[in-house]
PDB file of C-alpha atoms in Angstrom:
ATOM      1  CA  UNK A   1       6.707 -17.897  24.288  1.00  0.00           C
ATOM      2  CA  UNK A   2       7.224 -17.620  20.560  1.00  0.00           C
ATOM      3  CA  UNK A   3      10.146 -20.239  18.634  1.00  0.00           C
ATOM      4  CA  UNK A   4      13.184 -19.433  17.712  1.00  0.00           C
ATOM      5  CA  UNK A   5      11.803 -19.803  14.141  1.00  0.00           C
ATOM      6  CA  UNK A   6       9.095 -17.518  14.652  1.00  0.00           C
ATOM      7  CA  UNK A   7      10.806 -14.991  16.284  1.00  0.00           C
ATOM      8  CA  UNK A   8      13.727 -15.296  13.295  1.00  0.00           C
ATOM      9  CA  UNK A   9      10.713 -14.657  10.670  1.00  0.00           C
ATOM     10  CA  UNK A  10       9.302 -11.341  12.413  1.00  0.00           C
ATOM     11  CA  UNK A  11      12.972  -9.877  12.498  1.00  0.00           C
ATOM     12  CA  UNK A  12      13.874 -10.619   9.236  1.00  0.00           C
ATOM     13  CA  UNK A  13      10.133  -9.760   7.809  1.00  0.00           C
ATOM     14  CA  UNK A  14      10.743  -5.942  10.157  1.00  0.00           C
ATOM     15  CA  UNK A  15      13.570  -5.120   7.331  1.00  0.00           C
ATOM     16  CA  UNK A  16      12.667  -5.106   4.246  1.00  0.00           C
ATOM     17  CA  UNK A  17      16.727  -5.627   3.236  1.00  0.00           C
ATOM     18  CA  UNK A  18      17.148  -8.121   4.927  1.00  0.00           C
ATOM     19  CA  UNK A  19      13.817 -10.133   3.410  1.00  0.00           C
ATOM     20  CA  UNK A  20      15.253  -8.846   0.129  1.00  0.00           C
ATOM     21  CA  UNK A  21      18.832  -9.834   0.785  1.00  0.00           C
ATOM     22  CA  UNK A  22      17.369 -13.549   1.881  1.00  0.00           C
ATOM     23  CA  UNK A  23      15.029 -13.752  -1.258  1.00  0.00           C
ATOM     24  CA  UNK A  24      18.078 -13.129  -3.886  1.00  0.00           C
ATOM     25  CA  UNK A  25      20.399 -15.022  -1.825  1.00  0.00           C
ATOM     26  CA  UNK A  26      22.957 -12.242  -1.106  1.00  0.00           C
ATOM     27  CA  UNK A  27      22.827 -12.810   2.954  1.00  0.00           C
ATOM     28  CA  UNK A  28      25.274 -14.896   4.764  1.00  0.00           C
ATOM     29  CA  UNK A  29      23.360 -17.088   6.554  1.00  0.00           C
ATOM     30  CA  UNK A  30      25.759 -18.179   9.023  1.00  0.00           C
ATOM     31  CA  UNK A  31      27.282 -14.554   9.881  1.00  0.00           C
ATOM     32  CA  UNK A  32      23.493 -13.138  10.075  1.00  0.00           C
ATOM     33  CA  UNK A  33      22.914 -15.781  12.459  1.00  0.00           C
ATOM     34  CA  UNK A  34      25.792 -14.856  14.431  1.00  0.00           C
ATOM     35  CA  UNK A  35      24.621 -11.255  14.855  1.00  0.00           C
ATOM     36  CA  UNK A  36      20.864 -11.935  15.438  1.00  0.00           C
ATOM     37  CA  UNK A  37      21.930 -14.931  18.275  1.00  0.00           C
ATOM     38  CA  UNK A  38      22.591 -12.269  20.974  1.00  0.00           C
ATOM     39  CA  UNK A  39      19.161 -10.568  20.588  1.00  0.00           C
ATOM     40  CA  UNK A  40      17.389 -13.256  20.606  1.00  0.00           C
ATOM     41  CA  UNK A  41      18.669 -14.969  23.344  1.00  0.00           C
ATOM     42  CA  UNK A  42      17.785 -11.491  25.142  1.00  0.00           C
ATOM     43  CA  UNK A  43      14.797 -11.650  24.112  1.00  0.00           C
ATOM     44  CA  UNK A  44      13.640 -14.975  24.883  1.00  0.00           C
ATOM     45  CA  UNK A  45      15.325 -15.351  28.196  1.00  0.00           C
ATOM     46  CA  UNK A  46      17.422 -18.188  26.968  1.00  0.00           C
ATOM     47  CA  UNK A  47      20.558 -19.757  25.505  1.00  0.00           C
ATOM     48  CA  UNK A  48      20.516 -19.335  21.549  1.00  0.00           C
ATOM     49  CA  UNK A  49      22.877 -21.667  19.915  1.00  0.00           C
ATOM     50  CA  UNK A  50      24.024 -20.566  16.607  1.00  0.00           C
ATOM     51  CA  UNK A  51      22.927 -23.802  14.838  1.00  0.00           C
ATOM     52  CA  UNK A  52      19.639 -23.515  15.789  1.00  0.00           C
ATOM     53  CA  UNK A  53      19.048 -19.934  14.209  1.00  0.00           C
ATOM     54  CA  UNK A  54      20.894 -20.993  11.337  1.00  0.00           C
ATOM     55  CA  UNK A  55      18.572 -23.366  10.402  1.00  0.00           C
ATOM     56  CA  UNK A  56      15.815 -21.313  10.784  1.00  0.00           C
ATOM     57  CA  UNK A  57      16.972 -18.696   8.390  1.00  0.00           C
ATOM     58  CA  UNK A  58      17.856 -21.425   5.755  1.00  0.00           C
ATOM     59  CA  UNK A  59      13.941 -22.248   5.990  1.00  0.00           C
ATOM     60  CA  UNK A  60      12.932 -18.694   6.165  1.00  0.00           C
ATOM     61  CA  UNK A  61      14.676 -18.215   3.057  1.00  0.00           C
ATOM     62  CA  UNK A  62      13.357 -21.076   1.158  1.00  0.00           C
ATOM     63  CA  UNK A  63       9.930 -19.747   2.039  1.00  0.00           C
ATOM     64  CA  UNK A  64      10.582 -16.100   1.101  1.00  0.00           C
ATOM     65  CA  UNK A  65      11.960 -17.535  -2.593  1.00  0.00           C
ATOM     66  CA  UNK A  66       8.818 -19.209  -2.909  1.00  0.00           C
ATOM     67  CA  UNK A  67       6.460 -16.528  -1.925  1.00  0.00           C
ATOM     68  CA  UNK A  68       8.409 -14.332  -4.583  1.00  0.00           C
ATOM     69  CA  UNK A  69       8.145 -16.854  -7.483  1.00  0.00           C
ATOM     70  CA  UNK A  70       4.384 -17.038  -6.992  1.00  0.00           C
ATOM     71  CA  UNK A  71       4.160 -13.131  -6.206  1.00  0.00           C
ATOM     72  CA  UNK A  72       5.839 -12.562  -9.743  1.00  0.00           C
ATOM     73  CA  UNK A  73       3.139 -14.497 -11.543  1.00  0.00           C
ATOM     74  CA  UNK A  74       0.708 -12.119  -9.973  1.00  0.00           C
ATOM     75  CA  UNK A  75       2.086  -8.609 -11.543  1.00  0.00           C
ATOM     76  CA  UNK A  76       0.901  -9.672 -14.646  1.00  0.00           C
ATOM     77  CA  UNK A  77      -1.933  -9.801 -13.424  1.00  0.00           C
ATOM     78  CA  UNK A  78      -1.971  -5.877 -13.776  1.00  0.00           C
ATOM     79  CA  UNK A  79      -3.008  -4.707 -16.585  1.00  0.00           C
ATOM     80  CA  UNK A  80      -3.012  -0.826 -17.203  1.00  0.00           C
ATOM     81  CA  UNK A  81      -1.576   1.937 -14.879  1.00  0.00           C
ATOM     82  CA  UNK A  82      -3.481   5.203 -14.883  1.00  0.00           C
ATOM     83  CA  UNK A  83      -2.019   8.742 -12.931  1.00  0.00           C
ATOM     84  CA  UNK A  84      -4.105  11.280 -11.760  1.00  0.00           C
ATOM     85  CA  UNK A  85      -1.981  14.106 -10.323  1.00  0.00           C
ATOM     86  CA  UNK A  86      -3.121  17.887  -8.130  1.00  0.00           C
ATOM     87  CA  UNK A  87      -5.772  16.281  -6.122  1.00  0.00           C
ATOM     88  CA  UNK A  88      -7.066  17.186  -2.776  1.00  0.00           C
ATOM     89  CA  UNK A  89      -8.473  14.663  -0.292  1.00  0.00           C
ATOM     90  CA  UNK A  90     -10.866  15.506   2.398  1.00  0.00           C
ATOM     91  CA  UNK A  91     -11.927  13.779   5.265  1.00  0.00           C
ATOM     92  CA  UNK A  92     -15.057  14.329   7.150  1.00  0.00           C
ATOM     93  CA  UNK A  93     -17.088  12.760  10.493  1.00  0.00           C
ATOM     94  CA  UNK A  94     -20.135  10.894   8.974  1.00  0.00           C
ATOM     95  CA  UNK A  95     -23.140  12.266  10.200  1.00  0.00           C
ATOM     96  CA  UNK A  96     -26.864  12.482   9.591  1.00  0.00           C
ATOM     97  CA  UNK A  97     -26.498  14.588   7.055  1.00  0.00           C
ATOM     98  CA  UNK A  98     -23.572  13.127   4.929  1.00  0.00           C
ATOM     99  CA  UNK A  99     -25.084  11.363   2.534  1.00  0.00           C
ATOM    100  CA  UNK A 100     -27.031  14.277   1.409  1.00  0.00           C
ATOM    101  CA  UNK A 101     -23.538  16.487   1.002  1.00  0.00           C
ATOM    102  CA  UNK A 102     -22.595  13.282  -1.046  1.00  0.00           C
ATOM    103  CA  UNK A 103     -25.417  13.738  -3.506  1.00  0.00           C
ATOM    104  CA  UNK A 104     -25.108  17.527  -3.968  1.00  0.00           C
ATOM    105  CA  UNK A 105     -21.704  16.833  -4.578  1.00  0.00           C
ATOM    106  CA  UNK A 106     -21.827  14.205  -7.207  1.00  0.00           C
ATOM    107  CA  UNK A 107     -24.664  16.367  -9.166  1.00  0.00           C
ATOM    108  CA  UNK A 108     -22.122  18.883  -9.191  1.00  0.00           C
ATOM    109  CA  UNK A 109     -20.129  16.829 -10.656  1.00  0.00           C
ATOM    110  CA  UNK A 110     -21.905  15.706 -13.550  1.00  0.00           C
ATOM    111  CA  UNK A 111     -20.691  19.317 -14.883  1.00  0.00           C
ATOM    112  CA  UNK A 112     -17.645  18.678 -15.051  1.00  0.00           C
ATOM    113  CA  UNK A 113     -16.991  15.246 -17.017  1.00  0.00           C
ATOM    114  CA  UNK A 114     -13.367  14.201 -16.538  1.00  0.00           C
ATOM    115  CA  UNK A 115     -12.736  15.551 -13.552  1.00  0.00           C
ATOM    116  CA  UNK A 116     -11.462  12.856 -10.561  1.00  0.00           C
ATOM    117  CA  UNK A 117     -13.830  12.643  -7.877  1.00  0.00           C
ATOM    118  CA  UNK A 118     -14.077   9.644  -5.659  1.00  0.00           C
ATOM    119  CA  UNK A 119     -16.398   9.173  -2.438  1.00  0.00           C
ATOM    120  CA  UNK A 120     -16.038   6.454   0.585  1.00  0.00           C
ATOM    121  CA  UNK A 121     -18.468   6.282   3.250  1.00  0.00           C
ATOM    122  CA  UNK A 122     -17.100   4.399   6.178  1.00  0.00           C
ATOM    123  CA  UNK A 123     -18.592   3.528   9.417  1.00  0.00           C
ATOM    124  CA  UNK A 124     -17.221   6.940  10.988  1.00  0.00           C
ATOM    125  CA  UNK A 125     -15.652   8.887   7.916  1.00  0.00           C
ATOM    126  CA  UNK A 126     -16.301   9.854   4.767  1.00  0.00           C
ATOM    127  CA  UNK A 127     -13.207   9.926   2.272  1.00  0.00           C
ATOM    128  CA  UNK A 128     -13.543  12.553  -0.447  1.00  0.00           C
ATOM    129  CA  UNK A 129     -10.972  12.840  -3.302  1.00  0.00           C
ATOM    130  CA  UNK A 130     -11.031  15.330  -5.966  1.00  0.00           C
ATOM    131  CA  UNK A 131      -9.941  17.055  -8.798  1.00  0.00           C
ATOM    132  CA  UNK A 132      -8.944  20.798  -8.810  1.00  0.00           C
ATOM    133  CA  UNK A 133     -11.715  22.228  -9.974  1.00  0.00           C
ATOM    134  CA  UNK A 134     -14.252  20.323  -7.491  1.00  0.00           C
ATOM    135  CA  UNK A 135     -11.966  21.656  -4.692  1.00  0.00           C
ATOM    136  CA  UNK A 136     -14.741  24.465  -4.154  1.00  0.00           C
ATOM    137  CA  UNK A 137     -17.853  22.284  -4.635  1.00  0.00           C
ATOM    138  CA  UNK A 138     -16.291  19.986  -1.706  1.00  0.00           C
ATOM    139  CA  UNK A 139     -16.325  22.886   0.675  1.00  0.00           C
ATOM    140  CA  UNK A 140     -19.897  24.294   0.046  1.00  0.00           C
ATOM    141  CA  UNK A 141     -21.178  21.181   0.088  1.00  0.00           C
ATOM    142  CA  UNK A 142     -19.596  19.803   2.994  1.00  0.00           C
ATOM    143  CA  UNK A 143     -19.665  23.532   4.687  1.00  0.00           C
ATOM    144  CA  UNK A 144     -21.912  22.287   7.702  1.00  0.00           C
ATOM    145  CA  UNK A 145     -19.816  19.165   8.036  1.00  0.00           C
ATOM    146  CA  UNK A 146     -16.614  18.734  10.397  1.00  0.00           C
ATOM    147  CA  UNK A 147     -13.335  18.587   8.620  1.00  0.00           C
ATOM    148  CA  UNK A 148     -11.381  15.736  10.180  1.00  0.00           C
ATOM    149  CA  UNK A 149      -8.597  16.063   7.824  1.00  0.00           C
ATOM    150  CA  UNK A 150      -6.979  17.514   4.089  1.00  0.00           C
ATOM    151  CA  UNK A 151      -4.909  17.208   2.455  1.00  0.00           C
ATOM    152  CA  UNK A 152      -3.285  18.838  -0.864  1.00  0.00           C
ATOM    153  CA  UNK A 153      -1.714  17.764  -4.121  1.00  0.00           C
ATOM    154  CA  UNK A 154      -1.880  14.163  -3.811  1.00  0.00           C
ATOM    155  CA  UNK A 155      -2.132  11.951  -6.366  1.00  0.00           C
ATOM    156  CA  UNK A 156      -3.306   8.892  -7.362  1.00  0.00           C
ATOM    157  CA  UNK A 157      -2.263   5.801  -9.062  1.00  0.00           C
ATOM    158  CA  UNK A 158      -5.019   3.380 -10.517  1.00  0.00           C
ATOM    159  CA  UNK A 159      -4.295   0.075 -11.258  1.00  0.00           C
ATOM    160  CA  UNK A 160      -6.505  -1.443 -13.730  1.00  0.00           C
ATOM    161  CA  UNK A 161      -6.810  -5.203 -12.709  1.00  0.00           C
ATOM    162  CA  UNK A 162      -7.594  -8.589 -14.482  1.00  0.00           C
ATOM    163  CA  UNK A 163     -11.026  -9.027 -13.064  1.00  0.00           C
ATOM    164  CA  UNK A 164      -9.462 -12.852 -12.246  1.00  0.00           C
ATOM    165  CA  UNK A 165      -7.483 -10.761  -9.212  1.00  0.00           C
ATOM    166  CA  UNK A 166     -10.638 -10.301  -7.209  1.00  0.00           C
ATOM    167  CA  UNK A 167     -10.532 -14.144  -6.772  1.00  0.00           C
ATOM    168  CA  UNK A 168      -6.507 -14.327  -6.248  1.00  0.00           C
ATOM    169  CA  UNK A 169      -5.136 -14.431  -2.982  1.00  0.00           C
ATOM    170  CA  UNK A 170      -2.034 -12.501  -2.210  1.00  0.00           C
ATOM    171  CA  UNK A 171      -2.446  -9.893  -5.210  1.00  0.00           C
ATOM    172  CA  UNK A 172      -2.732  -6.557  -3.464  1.00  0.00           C
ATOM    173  CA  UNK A 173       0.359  -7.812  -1.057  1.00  0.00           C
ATOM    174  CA  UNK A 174       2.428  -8.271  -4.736  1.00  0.00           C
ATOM    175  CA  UNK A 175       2.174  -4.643  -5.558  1.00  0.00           C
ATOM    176  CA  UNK A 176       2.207  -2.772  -2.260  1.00  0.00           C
ATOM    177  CA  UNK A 177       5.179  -4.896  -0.971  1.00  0.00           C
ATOM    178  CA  UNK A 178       6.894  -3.527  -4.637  1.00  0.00           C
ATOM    179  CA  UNK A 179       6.005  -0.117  -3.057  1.00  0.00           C
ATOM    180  CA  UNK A 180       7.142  -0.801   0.670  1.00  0.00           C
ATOM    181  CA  UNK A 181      10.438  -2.209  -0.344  1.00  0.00           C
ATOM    182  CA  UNK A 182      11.287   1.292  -1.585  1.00  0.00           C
ATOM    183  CA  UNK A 183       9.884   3.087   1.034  1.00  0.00           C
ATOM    184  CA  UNK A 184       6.966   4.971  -0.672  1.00  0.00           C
ATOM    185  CA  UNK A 185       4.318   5.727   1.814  1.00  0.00           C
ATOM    186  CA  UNK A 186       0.552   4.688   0.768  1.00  0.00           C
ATOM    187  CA  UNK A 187      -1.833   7.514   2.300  1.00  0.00           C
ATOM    188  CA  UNK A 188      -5.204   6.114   1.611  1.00  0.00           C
ATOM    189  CA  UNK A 189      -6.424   2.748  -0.926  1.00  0.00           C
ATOM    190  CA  UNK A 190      -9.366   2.349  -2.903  1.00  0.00           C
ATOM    191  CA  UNK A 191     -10.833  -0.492  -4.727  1.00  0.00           C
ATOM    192  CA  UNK A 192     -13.570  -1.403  -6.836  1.00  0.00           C
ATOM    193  CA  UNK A 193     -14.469  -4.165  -8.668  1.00  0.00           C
ATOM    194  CA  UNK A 194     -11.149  -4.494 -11.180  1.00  0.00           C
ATOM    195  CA  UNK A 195      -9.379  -1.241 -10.052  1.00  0.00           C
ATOM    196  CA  UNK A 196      -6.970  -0.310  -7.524  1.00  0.00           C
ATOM    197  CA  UNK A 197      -5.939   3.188  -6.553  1.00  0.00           C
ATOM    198  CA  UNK A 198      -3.235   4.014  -4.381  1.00  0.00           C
ATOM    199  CA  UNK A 199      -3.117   7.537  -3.206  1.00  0.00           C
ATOM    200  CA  UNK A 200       0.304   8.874  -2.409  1.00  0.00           C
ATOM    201  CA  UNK A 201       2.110  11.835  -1.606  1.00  0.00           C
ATOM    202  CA  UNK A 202       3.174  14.215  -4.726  1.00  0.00           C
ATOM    203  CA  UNK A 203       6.899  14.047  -3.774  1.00  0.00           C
ATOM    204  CA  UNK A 204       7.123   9.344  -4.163  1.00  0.00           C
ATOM    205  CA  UNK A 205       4.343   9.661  -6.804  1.00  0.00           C
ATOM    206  CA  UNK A 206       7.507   9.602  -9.698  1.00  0.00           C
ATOM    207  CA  UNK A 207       9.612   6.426  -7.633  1.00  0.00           C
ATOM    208  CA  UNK A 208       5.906   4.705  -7.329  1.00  0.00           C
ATOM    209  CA  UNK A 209       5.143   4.852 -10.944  1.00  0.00           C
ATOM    210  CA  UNK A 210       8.988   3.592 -12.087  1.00  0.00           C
ATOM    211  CA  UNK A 211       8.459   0.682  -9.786  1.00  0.00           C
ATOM    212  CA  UNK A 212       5.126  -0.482 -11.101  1.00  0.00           C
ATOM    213  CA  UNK A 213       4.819   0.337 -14.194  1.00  0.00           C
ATOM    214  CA  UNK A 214       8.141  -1.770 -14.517  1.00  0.00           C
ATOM    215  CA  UNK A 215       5.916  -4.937 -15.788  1.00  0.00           C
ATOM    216  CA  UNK A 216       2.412  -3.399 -17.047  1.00  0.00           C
ATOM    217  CA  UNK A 217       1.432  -0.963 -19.619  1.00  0.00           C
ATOM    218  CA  UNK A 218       1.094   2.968 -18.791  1.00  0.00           C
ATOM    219  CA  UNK A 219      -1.453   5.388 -19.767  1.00  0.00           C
ATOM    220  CA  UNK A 220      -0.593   8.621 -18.264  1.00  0.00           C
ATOM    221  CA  UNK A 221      -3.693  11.015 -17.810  1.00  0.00           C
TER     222      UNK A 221
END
């Protein structure tokens, strides 16, 4: 059976106002305490007293303040911000002959410099993303393959990194917890050696940008 202190964490962590609220030190501790006690004591089959859960929260929030303070010394860590918007992503079962639709498509490719195209081969999938005009070249050369999944007008934000970020613990939780705490939805990630790209929905790709490129310099593209 979990502690009371544990249990306290995974509530507050569930709400992302709440973890907020704790972190800036706009919560009272004592009244929150009186609201959670009842749940808690349902859930654990056992008397809650209100001190108790108190004093978990006051540790809770010493521990969120700190994971904040070092997750700010991480963003600057960012370097460049990069948007790529009207792609399509397509998602297809890997199969014997998938790596050979992967080549014909990145020839094809080669014609048309500029152009977004991005290709993941996973243990079951491969992840295609691409720019309008390799919409086409996708489906011919994938026209044998079985379509798991596309979708239209996405875009994608790149993150260009600090290559000392591949070494930094915690870096990747800084910027999609930036993006979580405002509800934008991350469809798929990608990353390479000092890049990250988010793909998101067209509709939170304007709210995503404002909140990260907030502390790191834009190029728009």
């Amino acid at each position: 059976m979990s502690s009371i202190a544990a249990r306290v964490e995974q509530v507050v962590i569930e709400s992302a106002f709440l973890t907020e609220g704790m972190v800036r030190g706009l919560i009272n501790l004592s009244e929150l305490a009186r609201q959670l006690q009842p749940q808690l004591e349902k859930e654990m089959w056992k008397p809650v007293g209100q001190a108790a859960v108190v004093m978990a929260l006051t540790r809770l929030a010493v521990k969120l303040q700190q994971r904040e303070h070092v997750e700010a010394g991480l963003l600057p860590q960012m370097a460049e911000l990069t948007t790529r918007s009207e792609l399509t992503e397509f998602t297809y079962r890997s199969s014997a002959t998938s790596r050979e639709c992967q080549g014909k498509l990145l020839a094809m490719a080669e014609s048309h410099p500029g152009v977004y195209v991005t290709v993941t081969q996973g243990l079951h999938e491969v992840l295609i993303i691409v720019g309008r005009p390799l919409v086409d070249a996708v489906e011919n050369c994938f026209l044998a393959e079985s379509l798991l999944s596309r979708l239209e007008k996405v875009s994608a934000l790149t993150l260009r990194l600090d290559p000392v970020a591949r070494s930094t613990p915690g870096i990747y939780h800084a910027i999609l917890k930036k993006l979580a705490l405002v509800k934008v939805n991350v469809v798929d990630m990608i990353c390479t050696y000092s890049e990250l790209t988010i793909v998101l929905e067209r509709s939170q790709v304007g709210l995503a940008f404002s909140v990260l490129s907030q502390s790191i310099k834009v190029r728009q593209r």
